Amino acid sequence: MQCFRRQPKRSVSQENILREQSRRVAALNGIRLGLKDDKDLKFLLKGSQLLKVKSSSWRKERFYKLQEDCKTIWQESKKMLRSPESQIFSIEDIRDVRSGHKTEGMEKYAKDVPEYRCFSIIFKDQRKNLDLIASSEDDANHWISGLGKIIAHSNSMNQKQKLQHWIHTCLRKADKNKDNKMSLKELKNFLKEVNIEVDDYHAKKIFQHCDKSKTEALEDDEIEEFYKILTERKEIDKIFQKYSDAEGFMSCQNLVRFLYEMQQEEDAVVAAPALIQRYEPNERAKRGNAMTKDGFLMYLLSDDGNIFNPSHRKVYQDMTQPLSHYLVSSSHNTYLMEDQLTGPSSTEAYIRALTKGCRCVELDCWDGPNSEPVIYHGYTLTSKILFSDVIKAIKNYAFKTSPYPVIISLENHCSVDQQKVMAQHMTTILQDMLLVAPVDGNKSQFPSPEQLKGKILVKGKKLSRQEDPTGTNGNNNLEAEDVSDEDEAAEIEDESVKTEIQQKGKSDTLKLAKELSDTVVYCKSVHFNGFEDPSHPRAFYEMSSFTESKALKLAQESGTSFIHHNIRHLSRIYPAGWRTDSSNYNPVDLWNVGCQIVALNFQTGGTEMDVYQGRFQDNGFSGYVLKPEFLRDEQTKFNPKSITEGTWGTKKKLLLKIISGQQLPKVNKSKNSIVDPKVTIEIHGVQQDNNKKQTKVIENNGFNPKWDEEFTFDIEIPALALVRFVVEDFDMSTKNDFIGQYTLPFTSLKQGYRHIHLLTKNGDPYSSSTLFVYINIQDCD
């Protein structure tokens, strides 16, 4: 039997002191967030009872409370032996807070409760939504508004403020007896908390240096001194000293020189005064049009000091080219939350994909009960969701992240009657969003993303006698006819699926309803029968879907022909049938031949998805990236597998120095576990450019590791290259643990001294985990 040591009981006066200290800490954190005396924040800090909803029979009262750090929420649990950590979740883990019945859970299990009392917390990772019911409308509004404010204000904090907030939270956590002092033992525990291993000698040395009062405990100013030592950035001090005067100021003129010489900023004369006004915290320096060391650090940690070109955070590319000239962010089997065989289907998966910038979503449609079509992965045990619910989710979230068109890729297995229901749902729910006629009478080539803003297109089969889906030569009297069936689910390499298909006796044709056929305008699905004969060109609106292996074979054997095909036609690529675990393939080889709709499993993190999101963070995260000129030119002779001299852009040499890391997260949450970080730099592009190099391992330091290592890469085709930085926790005996990564197009790299803001395995940003690097790009001779 496990024994628990009883904590000594505190007196009433001690409890009151601790309560007052906690109130002061919460007030201070509220001020840091810019929410001083905010009513919603005060309510959340006090906490309230909420009904947690899991099913129609599971609805239980639990107490929820914002912690004094103003960044974590404590939730009551009735489970036996539940660890304290499992009862807390971070505000940083929240993606969204939705009022009313706006999740599947609320829609199914809380319809009897007024919407104004209901809200849901949506998490960034694969965690299930938290559906909650408040006792009153006021309580619900406090939670919705309060959480919204904290998230918004946390996101607007600069890196220095985030670091300060985090360190003070860790200091508070290390202060076990809550006396607002730090003993040597507590200091050592704190260092482990922030992911750094310091031997007893160095820990004692730091402690004695800060303990000016010689009381064997750090307090107030002594703790601030310790904070300064801990957050010192000597590598940045060194750069600053080179451009500053004896009094510790960098004049505007010297900042211009730094921006020109080091950062390769062409508009340095205009940028320098603006950067001083934006980032300099010292009013005296600001009035003198100069920058202090603190201002310089804040600039380097900001968007302006980011490795990713800030001008690429907005749409900057020409959006008036035909749709086939763009790469399109696309999802495979969008409805799935997990694997391809037994996992749940959910409208939430569509919401997540669309908010990640996805512009092409897939719907596998089958006959459902009560004449209502359902979506699921046919022949498998994946759960079913209503077609109408998915269309509603698409309507509500299609244009929240990007205004550019969304393509609904239909895989239709329904009877004619239920196809008519599908068409009716799309028409009545989507209304004006649904494209039902050619844009501006355009019948010779695709309209542009700009012309299709706010529109939803349907990709699917078309009745053959309606020869032209753009409106000409159509036979409007045709009610239904047989068309070839495209059944991707039948390609799954699983014995139970194959047995199911044999028992059902799958047909190669499907009867198609005219009403559903009429929803297809620019994206008519056809089987691929080889690249077209120039003397008998195919209609531009005909598009084919390829399994990854077929597409890669075409790219390998007929790269230039594939590129020419993709100038006029859309191509959709999807994962092989053996990927039942929802793993992904490498999208880069297919982008290199101009394939636009390269569909991945958005629910599965990893290198492939990192590279995918890296490509599409370009051009304002719009979900559309313009292909390079040599992939759009009808005379092009480019072949990524056999690169010859041509107008593919100037070859580049990338000089890269990995200098240091900051606040890398713990991978193993064990108190004594400290990471041993190493950085790998990967180039993803044409075959000649693919490369990988790595730093040495830094032992026992995830807080501020220093590498100072230089690397060189030759880039043959810069327009197709992406750069990925991966940080791992080195392990001698097992596979290295992933810590964080960041991927971006080579053409979006900023030069000079830059910070890389690392992302989690799910692609979400860490609050303060960064790499500090130096980048220089030169033309190759």
PDB file of N, CA, C and O in Angstrom, residues 122-158:
ATOM      1  N   ILE A 122     -12.013  24.233 -27.690  1.00  0.00           N
ATOM      2  CA  ILE A 122     -11.413  23.424 -28.749  1.00  0.00           C
ATOM      3  C   ILE A 122      -9.897  23.485 -28.581  1.00  0.00           C
ATOM      4  O   ILE A 122      -9.320  24.567 -28.531  1.00  0.00           O
ATOM      5  N   PHE A 123      -9.256  22.321 -28.504  1.00  0.00           N
ATOM      6  CA  PHE A 123      -7.817  22.266 -28.264  1.00  0.00           C
ATOM      7  C   PHE A 123      -7.030  22.181 -29.571  1.00  0.00           C
ATOM      8  O   PHE A 123      -7.541  21.747 -30.600  1.00  0.00           O
ATOM      9  N   LYS A 124      -5.770  22.592 -29.521  1.00  0.00           N
ATOM     10  CA  LYS A 124      -4.910  22.611 -30.707  1.00  0.00           C
ATOM     11  C   LYS A 124      -4.510  21.220 -31.159  1.00  0.00           C
ATOM     12  O   LYS A 124      -4.381  20.953 -32.333  1.00  0.00           O
ATOM     13  N   ASP A 125      -4.259  20.316 -30.223  1.00  0.00           N
ATOM     14  CA  ASP A 125      -3.802  18.980 -30.601  1.00  0.00           C
ATOM     15  C   ASP A 125      -5.007  18.068 -30.854  1.00  0.00           C
ATOM     16  O   ASP A 125      -6.110  18.525 -31.090  1.00  0.00           O
ATOM     17  N   GLN A 126      -4.790  16.757 -30.790  1.00  0.00           N
ATOM     18  CA  GLN A 126      -5.869  15.804 -31.090  1.00  0.00           C
ATOM     19  C   GLN A 126      -6.793  15.561 -29.890  1.00  0.00           C
ATOM     20  O   GLN A 126      -7.650  14.684 -29.940  1.00  0.00           O
ATOM     21  N   ARG A 127      -6.612  16.355 -28.832  1.00  0.00           N
ATOM     22  CA  ARG A 127      -7.445  16.178 -27.653  1.00  0.00           C
ATOM     23  C   ARG A 127      -8.922  16.440 -27.966  1.00  0.00           C
ATOM     24  O   ARG A 127      -9.256  17.287 -28.803  1.00  0.00           O
ATOM     25  N   LYS A 128      -9.814  15.714 -27.294  1.00  0.00           N
ATOM     26  CA  LYS A 128     -11.247  15.895 -27.534  1.00  0.00           C
ATOM     27  C   LYS A 128     -11.699  17.279 -27.046  1.00  0.00           C
ATOM     28  O   LYS A 128     -11.146  17.841 -26.108  1.00  0.00           O
ATOM     29  N   ASN A 129     -12.740  17.795 -27.707  1.00  0.00           N
ATOM     30  CA  ASN A 129     -13.309  19.076 -27.293  1.00  0.00           C
ATOM     31  C   ASN A 129     -13.850  18.968 -25.875  1.00  0.00           C
ATOM     32  O   ASN A 129     -14.294  17.903 -25.436  1.00  0.00           O
ATOM     33  N   LEU A 130     -13.843  20.078 -25.168  1.00  0.00           N
ATOM     34  CA  LEU A 130     -14.408  20.136 -23.817  1.00  0.00           C
ATOM     35  C   LEU A 130     -15.726  20.890 -23.923  1.00  0.00           C
ATOM     36  O   LEU A 130     -15.751  22.106 -24.119  1.00  0.00           O
ATOM     37  N   ASP A 131     -16.849  20.160 -23.831  1.00  0.00           N
ATOM     38  CA  ASP A 131     -18.188  20.757 -23.946  1.00  0.00           C
ATOM     39  C   ASP A 131     -18.715  21.059 -22.553  1.00  0.00           C
ATOM     40  O   ASP A 131     -18.777  20.171 -21.690  1.00  0.00           O
ATOM     41  N   LEU A 132     -19.130  22.314 -22.339  1.00  0.00           N
ATOM     42  CA  LEU A 132     -19.504  22.771 -20.993  1.00  0.00           C
ATOM     43  C   LEU A 132     -20.832  23.540 -20.996  1.00  0.00           C
ATOM     44  O   LEU A 132     -21.149  24.239 -21.965  1.00  0.00           O
ATOM     45  N   ILE A 133     -21.554  23.414 -19.887  1.00  0.00           N
ATOM     46  CA  ILE A 133     -22.807  24.154 -19.705  1.00  0.00           C
ATOM     47  C   ILE A 133     -22.686  24.967 -18.422  1.00  0.00           C
ATOM     48  O   ILE A 133     -22.375  24.422 -17.354  1.00  0.00           O
ATOM     49  N   ALA A 134     -22.895  26.278 -18.523  1.00  0.00           N
ATOM     50  CA  ALA A 134     -22.847  27.160 -17.348  1.00  0.00           C
ATOM     51  C   ALA A 134     -24.229  27.228 -16.697  1.00  0.00           C
ATOM     52  O   ALA A 134     -25.246  26.917 -17.327  1.00  0.00           O
ATOM     53  N   SER A 135     -24.260  27.648 -15.447  1.00  0.00           N
ATOM     54  CA  SER A 135     -25.534  27.707 -14.720  1.00  0.00           C
ATOM     55  C   SER A 135     -26.388  28.893 -15.156  1.00  0.00           C
ATOM     56  O   SER A 135     -27.582  28.926 -14.910  1.00  0.00           O
ATOM     57  N   SER A 136     -25.746  29.879 -15.820  1.00  0.00           N
ATOM     58  CA  SER A 136     -26.503  31.059 -16.270  1.00  0.00           C
ATOM     59  C   SER A 136     -25.834  31.638 -17.518  1.00  0.00           C
ATOM     60  O   SER A 136     -24.684  31.317 -17.837  1.00  0.00           O
ATOM     61  N   GLU A 137     -26.559  32.511 -18.201  1.00  0.00           N
ATOM     62  CA  GLU A 137     -26.013  33.186 -19.376  1.00  0.00           C
ATOM     63  C   GLU A 137     -24.822  34.060 -18.992  1.00  0.00           C
ATOM     64  O   GLU A 137     -23.814  34.106 -19.708  1.00  0.00           O
ATOM     65  N   ASP A 138     -24.928  34.742 -17.825  1.00  0.00           N
ATOM     66  CA  ASP A 138     -23.822  35.599 -17.368  1.00  0.00           C
ATOM     67  C   ASP A 138     -22.548  34.796 -17.153  1.00  0.00           C
ATOM     68  O   ASP A 138     -21.459  35.214 -17.569  1.00  0.00           O
ATOM     69  N   ASP A 139     -22.678  33.631 -16.483  1.00  0.00           N
ATOM     70  CA  ASP A 139     -21.498  32.788 -16.229  1.00  0.00           C
ATOM     71  C   ASP A 139     -20.864  32.332 -17.547  1.00  0.00           C
ATOM     72  O   ASP A 139     -19.630  32.365 -17.714  1.00  0.00           O
ATOM     73  N   ALA A 140     -21.694  31.903 -18.497  1.00  0.00           N
ATOM     74  CA  ALA A 140     -21.175  31.464 -19.795  1.00  0.00           C
ATOM     75  C   ALA A 140     -20.443  32.605 -20.487  1.00  0.00           C
ATOM     76  O   ALA A 140     -19.345  32.421 -21.032  1.00  0.00           O
ATOM     77  N   ASN A 141     -21.022  33.805 -20.458  1.00  0.00           N
ATOM     78  CA  ASN A 141     -20.400  34.970 -21.097  1.00  0.00           C
ATOM     79  C   ASN A 141     -19.065  35.324 -20.453  1.00  0.00           C
ATOM     80  O   ASN A 141     -18.117  35.717 -21.138  1.00  0.00           O
ATOM     81  N   HIS A 142     -18.984  35.202 -19.105  1.00  0.00           N
ATOM     82  CA  HIS A 142     -17.713  35.459 -18.410  1.00  0.00           C
ATOM     83  C   HIS A 142     -16.623  34.513 -18.917  1.00  0.00           C
ATOM     84  O   HIS A 142     -15.495  34.942 -19.186  1.00  0.00           O
ATOM     85  N   TRP A 143     -16.962  33.214 -19.036  1.00  0.00           N
ATOM     86  CA  TRP A 143     -15.973  32.235 -19.486  1.00  0.00           C
ATOM     87  C   TRP A 143     -15.573  32.476 -20.940  1.00  0.00           C
ATOM     88  O   TRP A 143     -14.388  32.497 -21.280  1.00  0.00           O
ATOM     89  N   ILE A 144     -16.564  32.687 -21.805  1.00  0.00           N
ATOM     90  CA  ILE A 144     -16.284  32.875 -23.242  1.00  0.00           C
ATOM     91  C   ILE A 144     -15.460  34.140 -23.464  1.00  0.00           C
ATOM     92  O   ILE A 144     -14.431  34.132 -24.141  1.00  0.00           O
ATOM     93  N   SER A 145     -15.909  35.241 -22.857  1.00  0.00           N
ATOM     94  CA  SER A 145     -15.222  36.524 -23.033  1.00  0.00           C
ATOM     95  C   SER A 145     -13.854  36.514 -22.356  1.00  0.00           C
ATOM     96  O   SER A 145     -12.863  36.975 -22.926  1.00  0.00           O
ATOM     97  N   GLY A 146     -13.800  35.976 -21.129  1.00  0.00           N
ATOM     98  CA  GLY A 146     -12.542  35.951 -20.370  1.00  0.00           C
ATOM     99  C   GLY A 146     -11.468  35.142 -21.065  1.00  0.00           C
ATOM    100  O   GLY A 146     -10.328  35.605 -21.223  1.00  0.00           O
ATOM    101  N   LEU A 147     -11.816  33.936 -21.506  1.00  0.00           N
ATOM    102  CA  LEU A 147     -10.835  33.099 -22.207  1.00  0.00           C
ATOM    103  C   LEU A 147     -10.404  33.754 -23.513  1.00  0.00           C
ATOM    104  O   LEU A 147      -9.224  33.742 -23.871  1.00  0.00           O
ATOM    105  N   GLY A 148     -11.363  34.344 -24.218  1.00  0.00           N
ATOM    106  CA  GLY A 148     -11.046  35.038 -25.476  1.00  0.00           C
ATOM    107  C   GLY A 148     -10.044  36.160 -25.268  1.00  0.00           C
ATOM    108  O   GLY A 148      -9.084  36.309 -26.038  1.00  0.00           O
ATOM    109  N   LYS A 149     -10.249  36.944 -24.192  1.00  0.00           N
ATOM    110  CA  LYS A 149      -9.329  38.060 -23.894  1.00  0.00           C
ATOM    111  C   LYS A 149      -7.933  37.552 -23.542  1.00  0.00           C
ATOM    112  O   LYS A 149      -6.931  38.102 -24.006  1.00  0.00           O
ATOM    113  N   ILE A 150      -7.866  36.517 -22.699  1.00  0.00           N
ATOM    114  CA  ILE A 150      -6.557  35.996 -22.276  1.00  0.00           C
ATOM    115  C   ILE A 150      -5.787  35.470 -23.496  1.00  0.00           C
ATOM    116  O   ILE A 150      -4.596  35.746 -23.654  1.00  0.00           O
ATOM    117  N   ILE A 151      -6.483  34.717 -24.368  1.00  0.00           N
ATOM    118  CA  ILE A 151      -5.832  34.171 -25.573  1.00  0.00           C
ATOM    119  C   ILE A 151      -5.327  35.313 -26.452  1.00  0.00           C
ATOM    120  O   ILE A 151      -4.177  35.311 -26.899  1.00  0.00           O
ATOM    121  N   ALA A 152      -6.194  36.306 -26.696  1.00  0.00           N
ATOM    122  CA  ALA A 152      -5.821  37.432 -27.569  1.00  0.00           C
ATOM    123  C   ALA A 152      -4.657  38.219 -26.981  1.00  0.00           C
ATOM    124  O   ALA A 152      -3.699  38.552 -27.690  1.00  0.00           O
ATOM    125  N   HIS A 153      -4.706  38.521 -25.685  1.00  0.00           N
ATOM    126  CA  HIS A 153      -3.644  39.310 -25.047  1.00  0.00           C
ATOM    127  C   HIS A 153      -2.343  38.518 -24.946  1.00  0.00           C
ATOM    128  O   HIS A 153      -1.262  39.083 -25.096  1.00  0.00           O
ATOM    129  N   SER A 154      -2.443  37.194 -24.700  1.00  0.00           N
ATOM    130  CA  SER A 154      -1.237  36.350 -24.656  1.00  0.00           C
ATOM    131  C   SER A 154      -0.553  36.336 -26.013  1.00  0.00           C
ATOM    132  O   SER A 154       0.672  36.418 -26.111  1.00  0.00           O
ATOM    133  N   ASN A 155      -1.360  36.235 -27.072  1.00  0.00           N
ATOM    134  CA  ASN A 155      -0.796  36.206 -28.428  1.00  0.00           C
ATOM    135  C   ASN A 155      -0.140  37.522 -28.810  1.00  0.00           C
ATOM    136  O   ASN A 155       0.778  37.557 -29.625  1.00  0.00           O
ATOM    137  N   SER A 156      -0.621  38.627 -28.215  1.00  0.00           N
ATOM    138  CA  SER A 156      -0.070  39.941 -28.577  1.00  0.00           C
ATOM    139  C   SER A 156       1.148  40.324 -27.732  1.00  0.00           C
ATOM    140  O   SER A 156       1.798  41.327 -27.989  1.00  0.00           O
ATOM    141  N   MET A 157       1.479  39.502 -26.719  1.00  0.00           N
ATOM    142  CA  MET A 157       2.675  39.774 -25.910  1.00  0.00           C
ATOM    143  C   MET A 157       3.925  39.583 -26.763  1.00  0.00           C
ATOM    144  O   MET A 157       3.976  38.679 -27.594  1.00  0.00           O
ATOM    145  N   ASN A 158       4.944  40.436 -26.564  1.00  0.00           N
ATOM    146  CA  ASN A 158       6.194  40.207 -27.279  1.00  0.00           C
ATOM    147  C   ASN A 158       6.969  39.065 -26.608  1.00  0.00           C
ATOM    148  O   ASN A 158       6.626  38.628 -25.514  1.00  0.00           O
TER     149      ASN A 158
END
